[in-house]
mmCIF file of C-alpha atoms in Angstrom:
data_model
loop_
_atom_site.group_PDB
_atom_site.id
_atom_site.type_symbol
_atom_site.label_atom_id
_atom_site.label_comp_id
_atom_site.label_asym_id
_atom_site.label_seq_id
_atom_site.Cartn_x
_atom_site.Cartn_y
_atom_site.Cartn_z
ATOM 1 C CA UNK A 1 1.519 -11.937 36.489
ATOM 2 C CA UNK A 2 2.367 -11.161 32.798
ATOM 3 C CA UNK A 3 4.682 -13.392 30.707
ATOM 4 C CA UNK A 4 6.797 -12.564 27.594
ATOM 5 C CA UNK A 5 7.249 -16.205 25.638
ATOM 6 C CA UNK A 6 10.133 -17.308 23.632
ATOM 7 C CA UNK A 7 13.031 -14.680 24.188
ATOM 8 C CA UNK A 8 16.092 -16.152 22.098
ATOM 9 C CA UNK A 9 18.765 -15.745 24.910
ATOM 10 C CA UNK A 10 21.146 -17.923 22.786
ATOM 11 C CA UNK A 11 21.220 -17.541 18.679
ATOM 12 C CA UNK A 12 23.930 -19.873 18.474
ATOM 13 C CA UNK A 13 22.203 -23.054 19.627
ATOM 14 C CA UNK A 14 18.454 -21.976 19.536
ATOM 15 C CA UNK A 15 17.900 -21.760 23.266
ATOM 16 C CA UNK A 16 14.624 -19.650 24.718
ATOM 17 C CA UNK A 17 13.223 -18.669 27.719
ATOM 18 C CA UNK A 18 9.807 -17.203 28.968
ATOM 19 C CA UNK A 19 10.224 -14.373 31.269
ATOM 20 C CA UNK A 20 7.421 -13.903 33.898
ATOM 21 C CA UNK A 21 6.836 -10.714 35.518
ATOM 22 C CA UNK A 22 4.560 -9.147 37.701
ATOM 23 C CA UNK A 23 1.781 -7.101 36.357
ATOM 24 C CA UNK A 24 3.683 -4.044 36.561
ATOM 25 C CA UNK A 25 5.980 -5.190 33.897
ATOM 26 C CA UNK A 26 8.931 -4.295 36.646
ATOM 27 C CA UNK A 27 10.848 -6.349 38.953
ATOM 28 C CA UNK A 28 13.128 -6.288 42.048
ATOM 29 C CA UNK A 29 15.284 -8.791 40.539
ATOM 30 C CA UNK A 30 15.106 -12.217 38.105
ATOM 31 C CA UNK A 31 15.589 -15.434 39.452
ATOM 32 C CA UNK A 32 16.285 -17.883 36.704
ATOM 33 C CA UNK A 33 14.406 -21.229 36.595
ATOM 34 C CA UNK A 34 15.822 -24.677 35.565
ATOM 35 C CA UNK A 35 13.726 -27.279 34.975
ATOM 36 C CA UNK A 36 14.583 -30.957 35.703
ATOM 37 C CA UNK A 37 14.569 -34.363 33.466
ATOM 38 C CA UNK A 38 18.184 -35.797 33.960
ATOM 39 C CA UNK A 39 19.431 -33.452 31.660
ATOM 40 C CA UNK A 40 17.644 -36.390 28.612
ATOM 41 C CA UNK A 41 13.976 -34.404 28.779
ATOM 42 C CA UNK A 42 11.730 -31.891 30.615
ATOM 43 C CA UNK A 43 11.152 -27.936 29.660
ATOM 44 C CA UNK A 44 10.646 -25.397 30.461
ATOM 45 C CA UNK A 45 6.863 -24.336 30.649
ATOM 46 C CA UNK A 46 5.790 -27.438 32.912
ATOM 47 C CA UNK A 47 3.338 -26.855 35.436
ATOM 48 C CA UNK A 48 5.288 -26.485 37.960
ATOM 49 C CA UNK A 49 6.909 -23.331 36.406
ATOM 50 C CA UNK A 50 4.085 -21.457 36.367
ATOM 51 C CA UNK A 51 3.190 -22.343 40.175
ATOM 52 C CA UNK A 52 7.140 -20.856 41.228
ATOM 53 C CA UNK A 53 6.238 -17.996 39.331
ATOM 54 C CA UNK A 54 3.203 -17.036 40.467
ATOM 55 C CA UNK A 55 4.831 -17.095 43.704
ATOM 56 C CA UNK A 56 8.314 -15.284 42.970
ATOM 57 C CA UNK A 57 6.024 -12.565 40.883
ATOM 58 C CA UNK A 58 3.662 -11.659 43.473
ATOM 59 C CA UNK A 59 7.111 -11.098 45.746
ATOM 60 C CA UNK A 60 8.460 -8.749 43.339
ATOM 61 C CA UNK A 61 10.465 -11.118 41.519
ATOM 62 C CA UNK A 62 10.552 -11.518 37.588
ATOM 63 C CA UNK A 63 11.487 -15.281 36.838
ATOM 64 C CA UNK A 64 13.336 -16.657 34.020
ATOM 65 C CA UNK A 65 12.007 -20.236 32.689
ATOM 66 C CA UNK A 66 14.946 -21.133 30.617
ATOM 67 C CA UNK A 67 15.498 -23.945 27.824
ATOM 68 C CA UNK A 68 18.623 -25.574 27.667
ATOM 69 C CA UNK A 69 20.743 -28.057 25.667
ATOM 70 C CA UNK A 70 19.321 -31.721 26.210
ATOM 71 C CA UNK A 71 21.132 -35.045 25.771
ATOM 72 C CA UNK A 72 24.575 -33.655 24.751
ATOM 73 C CA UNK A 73 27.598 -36.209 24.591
ATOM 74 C CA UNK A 74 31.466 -35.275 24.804
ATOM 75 C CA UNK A 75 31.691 -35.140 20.694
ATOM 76 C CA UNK A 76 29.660 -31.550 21.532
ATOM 77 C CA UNK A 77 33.502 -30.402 23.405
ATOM 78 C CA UNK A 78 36.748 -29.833 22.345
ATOM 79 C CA UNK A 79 39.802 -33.119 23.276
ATOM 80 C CA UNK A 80 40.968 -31.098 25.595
ATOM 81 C CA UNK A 81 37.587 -30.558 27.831
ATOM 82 C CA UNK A 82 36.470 -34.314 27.025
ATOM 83 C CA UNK A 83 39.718 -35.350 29.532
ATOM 84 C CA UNK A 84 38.379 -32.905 31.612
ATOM 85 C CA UNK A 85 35.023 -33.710 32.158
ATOM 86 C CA UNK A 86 36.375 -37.735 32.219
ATOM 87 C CA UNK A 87 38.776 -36.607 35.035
ATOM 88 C CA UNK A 88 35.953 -35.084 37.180
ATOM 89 C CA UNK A 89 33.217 -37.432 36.610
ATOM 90 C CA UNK A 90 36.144 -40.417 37.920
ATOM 91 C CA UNK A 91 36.880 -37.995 40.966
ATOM 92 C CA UNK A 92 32.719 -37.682 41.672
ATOM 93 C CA UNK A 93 32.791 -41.156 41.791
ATOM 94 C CA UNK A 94 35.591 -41.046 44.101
ATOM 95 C CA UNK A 95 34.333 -38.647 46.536
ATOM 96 C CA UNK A 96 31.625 -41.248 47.125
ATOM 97 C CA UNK A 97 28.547 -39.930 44.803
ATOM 98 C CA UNK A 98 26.143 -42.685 43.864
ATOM 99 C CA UNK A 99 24.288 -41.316 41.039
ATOM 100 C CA UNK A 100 23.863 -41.896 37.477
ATOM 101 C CA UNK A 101 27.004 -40.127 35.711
ATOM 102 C CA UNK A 102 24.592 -39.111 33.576
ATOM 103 C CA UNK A 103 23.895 -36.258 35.962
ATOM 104 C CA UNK A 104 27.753 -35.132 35.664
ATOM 105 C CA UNK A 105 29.191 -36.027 32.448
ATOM 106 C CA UNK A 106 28.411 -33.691 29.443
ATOM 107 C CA UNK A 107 25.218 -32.936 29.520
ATOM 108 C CA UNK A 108 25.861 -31.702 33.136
ATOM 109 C CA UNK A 109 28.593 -29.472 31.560
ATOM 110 C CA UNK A 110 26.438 -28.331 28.653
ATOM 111 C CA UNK A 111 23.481 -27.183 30.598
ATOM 112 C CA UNK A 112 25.803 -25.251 33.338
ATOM 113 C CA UNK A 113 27.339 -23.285 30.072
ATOM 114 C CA UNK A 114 23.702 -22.655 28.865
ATOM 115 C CA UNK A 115 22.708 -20.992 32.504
ATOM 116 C CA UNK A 116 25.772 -18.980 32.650
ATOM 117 C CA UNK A 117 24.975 -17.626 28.789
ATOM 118 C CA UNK A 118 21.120 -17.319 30.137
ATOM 119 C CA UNK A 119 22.857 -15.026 33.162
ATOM 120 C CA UNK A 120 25.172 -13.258 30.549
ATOM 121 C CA UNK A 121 21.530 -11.963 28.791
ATOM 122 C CA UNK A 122 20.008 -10.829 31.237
ATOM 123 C CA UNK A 123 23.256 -9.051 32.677
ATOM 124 C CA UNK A 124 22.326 -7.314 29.356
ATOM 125 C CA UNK A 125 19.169 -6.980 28.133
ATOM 126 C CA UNK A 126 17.714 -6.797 31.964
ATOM 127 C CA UNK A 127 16.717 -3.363 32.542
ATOM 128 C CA UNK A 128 15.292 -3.096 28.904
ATOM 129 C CA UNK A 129 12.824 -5.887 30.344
ATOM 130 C CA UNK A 130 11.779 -4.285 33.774
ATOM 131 C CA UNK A 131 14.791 -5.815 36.122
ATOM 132 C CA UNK A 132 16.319 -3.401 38.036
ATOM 133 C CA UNK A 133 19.045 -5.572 40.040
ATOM 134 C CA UNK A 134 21.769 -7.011 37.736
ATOM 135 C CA UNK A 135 21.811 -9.592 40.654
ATOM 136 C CA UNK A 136 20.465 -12.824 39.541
ATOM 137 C CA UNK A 137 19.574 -16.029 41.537
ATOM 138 C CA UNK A 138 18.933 -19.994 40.019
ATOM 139 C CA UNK A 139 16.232 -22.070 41.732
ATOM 140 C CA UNK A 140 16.862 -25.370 39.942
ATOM 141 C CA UNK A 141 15.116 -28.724 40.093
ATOM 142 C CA UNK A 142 16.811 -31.838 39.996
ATOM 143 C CA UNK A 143 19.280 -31.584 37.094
ATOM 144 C CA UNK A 144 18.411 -28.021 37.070
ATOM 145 C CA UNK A 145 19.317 -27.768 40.540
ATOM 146 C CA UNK A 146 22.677 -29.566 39.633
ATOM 147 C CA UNK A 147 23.852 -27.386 37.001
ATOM 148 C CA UNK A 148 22.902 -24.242 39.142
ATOM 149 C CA UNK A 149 24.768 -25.524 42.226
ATOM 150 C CA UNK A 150 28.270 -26.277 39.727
ATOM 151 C CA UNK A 151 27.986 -22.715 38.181
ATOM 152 C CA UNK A 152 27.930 -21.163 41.685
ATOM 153 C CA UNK A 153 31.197 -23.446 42.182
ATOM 154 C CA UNK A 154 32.315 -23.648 38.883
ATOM 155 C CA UNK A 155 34.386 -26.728 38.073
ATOM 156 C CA UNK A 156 37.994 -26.755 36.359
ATOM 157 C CA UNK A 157 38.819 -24.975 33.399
ATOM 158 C CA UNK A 158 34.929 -23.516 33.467
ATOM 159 C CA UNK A 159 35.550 -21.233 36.561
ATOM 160 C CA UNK A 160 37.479 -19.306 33.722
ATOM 161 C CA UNK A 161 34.780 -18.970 31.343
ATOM 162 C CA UNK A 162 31.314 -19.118 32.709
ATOM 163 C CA UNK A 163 29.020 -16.108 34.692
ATOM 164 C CA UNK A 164 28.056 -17.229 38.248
ATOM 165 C CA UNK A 165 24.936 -16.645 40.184
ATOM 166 C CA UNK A 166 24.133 -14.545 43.158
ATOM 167 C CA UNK A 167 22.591 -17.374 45.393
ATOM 168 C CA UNK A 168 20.624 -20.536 44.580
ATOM 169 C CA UNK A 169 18.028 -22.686 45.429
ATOM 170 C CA UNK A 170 18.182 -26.472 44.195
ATOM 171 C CA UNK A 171 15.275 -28.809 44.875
ATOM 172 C CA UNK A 172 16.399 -32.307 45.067
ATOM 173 C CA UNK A 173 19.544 -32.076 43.794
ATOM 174 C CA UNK A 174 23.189 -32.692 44.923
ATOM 175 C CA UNK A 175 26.584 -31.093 44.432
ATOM 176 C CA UNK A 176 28.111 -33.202 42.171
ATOM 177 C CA UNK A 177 32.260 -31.603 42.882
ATOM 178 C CA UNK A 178 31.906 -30.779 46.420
ATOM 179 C CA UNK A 179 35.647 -29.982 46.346
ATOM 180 C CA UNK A 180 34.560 -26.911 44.231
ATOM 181 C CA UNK A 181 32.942 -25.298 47.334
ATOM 182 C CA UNK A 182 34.799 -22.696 49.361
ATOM 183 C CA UNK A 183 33.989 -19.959 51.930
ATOM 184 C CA UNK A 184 33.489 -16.786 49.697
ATOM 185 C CA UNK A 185 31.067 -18.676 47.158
ATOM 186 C CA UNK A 186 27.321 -17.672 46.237
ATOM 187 C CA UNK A 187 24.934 -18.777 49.199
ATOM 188 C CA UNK A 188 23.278 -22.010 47.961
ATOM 189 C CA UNK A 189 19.942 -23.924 49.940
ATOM 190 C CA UNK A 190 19.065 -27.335 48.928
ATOM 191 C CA UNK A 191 16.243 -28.780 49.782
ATOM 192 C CA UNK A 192 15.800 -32.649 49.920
ATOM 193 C CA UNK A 193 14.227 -35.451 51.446
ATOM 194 C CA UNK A 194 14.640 -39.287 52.151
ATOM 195 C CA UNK A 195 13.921 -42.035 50.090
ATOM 196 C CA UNK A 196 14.666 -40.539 46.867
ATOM 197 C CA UNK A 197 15.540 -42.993 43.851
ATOM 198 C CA UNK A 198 16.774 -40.391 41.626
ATOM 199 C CA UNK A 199 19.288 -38.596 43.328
ATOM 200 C CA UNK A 200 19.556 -39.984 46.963
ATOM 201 C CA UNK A 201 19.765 -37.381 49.955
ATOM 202 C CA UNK A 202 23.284 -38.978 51.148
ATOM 203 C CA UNK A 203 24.504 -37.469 47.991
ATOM 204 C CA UNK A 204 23.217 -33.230 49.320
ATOM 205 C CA UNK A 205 24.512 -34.771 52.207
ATOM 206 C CA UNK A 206 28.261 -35.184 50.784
ATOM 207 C CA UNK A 207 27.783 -31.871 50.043
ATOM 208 C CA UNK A 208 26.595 -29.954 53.015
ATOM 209 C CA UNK A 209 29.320 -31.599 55.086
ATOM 210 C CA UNK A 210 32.116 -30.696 52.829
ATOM 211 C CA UNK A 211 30.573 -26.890 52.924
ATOM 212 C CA UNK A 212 30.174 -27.200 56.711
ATOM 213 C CA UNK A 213 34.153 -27.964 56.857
ATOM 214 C CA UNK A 214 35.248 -25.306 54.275
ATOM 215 C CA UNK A 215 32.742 -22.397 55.537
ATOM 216 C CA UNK A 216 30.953 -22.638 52.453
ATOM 217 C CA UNK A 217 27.761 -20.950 52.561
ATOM 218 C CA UNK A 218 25.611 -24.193 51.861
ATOM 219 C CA UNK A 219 22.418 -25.188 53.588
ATOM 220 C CA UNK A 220 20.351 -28.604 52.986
ATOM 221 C CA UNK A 221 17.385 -28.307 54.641
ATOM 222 C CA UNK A 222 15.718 -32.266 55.043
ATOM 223 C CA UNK A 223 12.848 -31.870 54.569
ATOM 224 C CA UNK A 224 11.364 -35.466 55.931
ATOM 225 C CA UNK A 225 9.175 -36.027 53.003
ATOM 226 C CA UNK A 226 9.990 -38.882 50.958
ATOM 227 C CA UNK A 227 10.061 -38.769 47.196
ATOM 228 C CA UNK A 228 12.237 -36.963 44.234
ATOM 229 C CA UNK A 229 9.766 -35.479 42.612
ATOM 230 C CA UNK A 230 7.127 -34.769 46.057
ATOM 231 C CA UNK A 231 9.939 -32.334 47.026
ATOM 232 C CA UNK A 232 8.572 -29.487 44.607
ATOM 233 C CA UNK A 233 5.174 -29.712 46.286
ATOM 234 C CA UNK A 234 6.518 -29.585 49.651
ATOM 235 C CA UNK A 235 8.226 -26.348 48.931
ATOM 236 C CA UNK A 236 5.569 -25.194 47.159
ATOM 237 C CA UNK A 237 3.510 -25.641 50.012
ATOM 238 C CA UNK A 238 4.838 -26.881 53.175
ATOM 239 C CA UNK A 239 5.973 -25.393 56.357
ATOM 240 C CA UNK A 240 9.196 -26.500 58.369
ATOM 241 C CA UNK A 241 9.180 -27.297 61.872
ATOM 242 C CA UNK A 242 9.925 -23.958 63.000
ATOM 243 C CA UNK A 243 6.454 -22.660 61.452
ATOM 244 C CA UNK A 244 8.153 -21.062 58.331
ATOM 245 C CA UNK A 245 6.586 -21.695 55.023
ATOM 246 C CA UNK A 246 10.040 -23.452 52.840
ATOM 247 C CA UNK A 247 8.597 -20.974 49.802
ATOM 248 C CA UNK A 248 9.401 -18.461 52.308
ATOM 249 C CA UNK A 249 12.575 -19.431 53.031
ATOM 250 C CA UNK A 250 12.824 -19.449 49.143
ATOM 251 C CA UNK A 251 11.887 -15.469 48.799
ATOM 252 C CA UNK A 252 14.385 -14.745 51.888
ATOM 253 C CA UNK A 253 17.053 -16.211 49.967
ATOM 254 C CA UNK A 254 16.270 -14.130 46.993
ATOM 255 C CA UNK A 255 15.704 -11.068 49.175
ATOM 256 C CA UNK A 256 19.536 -11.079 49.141
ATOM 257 C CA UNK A 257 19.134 -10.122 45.183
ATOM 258 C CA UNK A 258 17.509 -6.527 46.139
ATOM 259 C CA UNK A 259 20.808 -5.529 48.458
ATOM 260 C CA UNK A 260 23.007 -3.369 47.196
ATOM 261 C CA UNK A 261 26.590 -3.858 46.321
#
């Protein structure tokens, strides 16, 4: 595995990401990683990262590790949007999520615009770095996992402006506007487990049923281990009941990346 460090993916507010590839220097496809942290802290070169992309490299993958905007408040968005993001994070709450609105206010909204401008790059500058599918995937932790899940079902006015991804993989994570999710959307798997403090499994499982009524191709996938952050070592490394490794079931959902059009 060989990784190019600090590629400036976004002039305009500083933002970087490392781009890991395997030792060929060429790649089926990218996968972009999000880290988590509540969308307060976290980046993106924590151990973790480098564990995913050992294991997306050595399948052919290049992965993405990308930085994005941290702690960002409503002053950061025009009047208009502020109403906007206040009118969805009242409806989250009405739709029965119990998490901190911290995890779908602003920041939330900030980080989603920093993935899509991360996918906009590398729409770009990806076969000058090795990638030969312009198909690119999200496997997001926590917040990470959040903001990937919204951009695949962007929320109102964003579904106008932002890039979506090809399929996603959130790890402990939720979708925080299931009525955003409809039948011809990206194919998204969560996985999750009980017990969590952070970002309880009743809220993936708000989700999964409102997919399961619309046809939306979402999967949550419990996982029976409890914990928030025990979830990434559990896909990392464990095996579902049917005998298939869940980092498995991570490269099949990425496989989807190397079809063509």
């Amino acid at each position: 595995m060989k990784c190019v460090s600090d590629i400036v993916y976004d002039p305009r507010h500083k933002l970087e990401l490392d781009l890991y590839l395997p030792d060929t220097l060429t790649a089926d496809a990218c996968v972009i990683y999000a880290h988590g942290g509540g969308f307060r802290r976290g980046h993106r070169a924590h151990v973790e990262t480098g564990h995913f992309a050992q294991k997306l490299t050595d399948a052919g993958f290049a992965m993405a590790s990308m930085s994005y905007r941290l702690r960002t408040d409503l002053d950061a968005f025009s009047e208009e949007d502020v109403e906007h993001i206040q009118a969805q994070v009242a409806r989250s709450e009405k739709v029965g999520l119990d998490m901190s609105p911290n995890l779908y206010g602003a920041a939330f909204i900030a980080a989603m615009e920093d993935m899509s401008n991360a996918i906009e790059y590398l729409w770009v500058e990806g076969e000058r770095l090795g990638i030969a599918s312009r198909k690119l995937g999200v496997l997001g932790i926590s917040a990470g996992g959040i903001a990937g899940l919204a951009l695949a079902y962007p929320p109102m006015p964003w579904v106008r402006r932002v890039s979506r991804p090809d399929a996603v993989v959130a790890i402990s994570s939720a979708v925080v506007q299931p009525w955003r999710l409809e039948a011809d959307g990206p194919p998204c798997l969560m996985f999750h487990g009980p017990n969590d403090r952070i970002i309880n499994i009743g809220n993936a499982q708000l989700g999964a049923a409102r997919a399961e009524q619309v046809g939306a191709p979402l999967t949550l996938i419990d996982t029976k281990v409890k914990g928030h952050v025990s979830q990434v070592d559990e896909v990392l490394d464990g095996t579902h009941p049917d005998g298939t490794p869940y980092m498995q079931m991570v490269i099949d959902q990425f496989a989807r990346l190397r079809e063509d059009d």
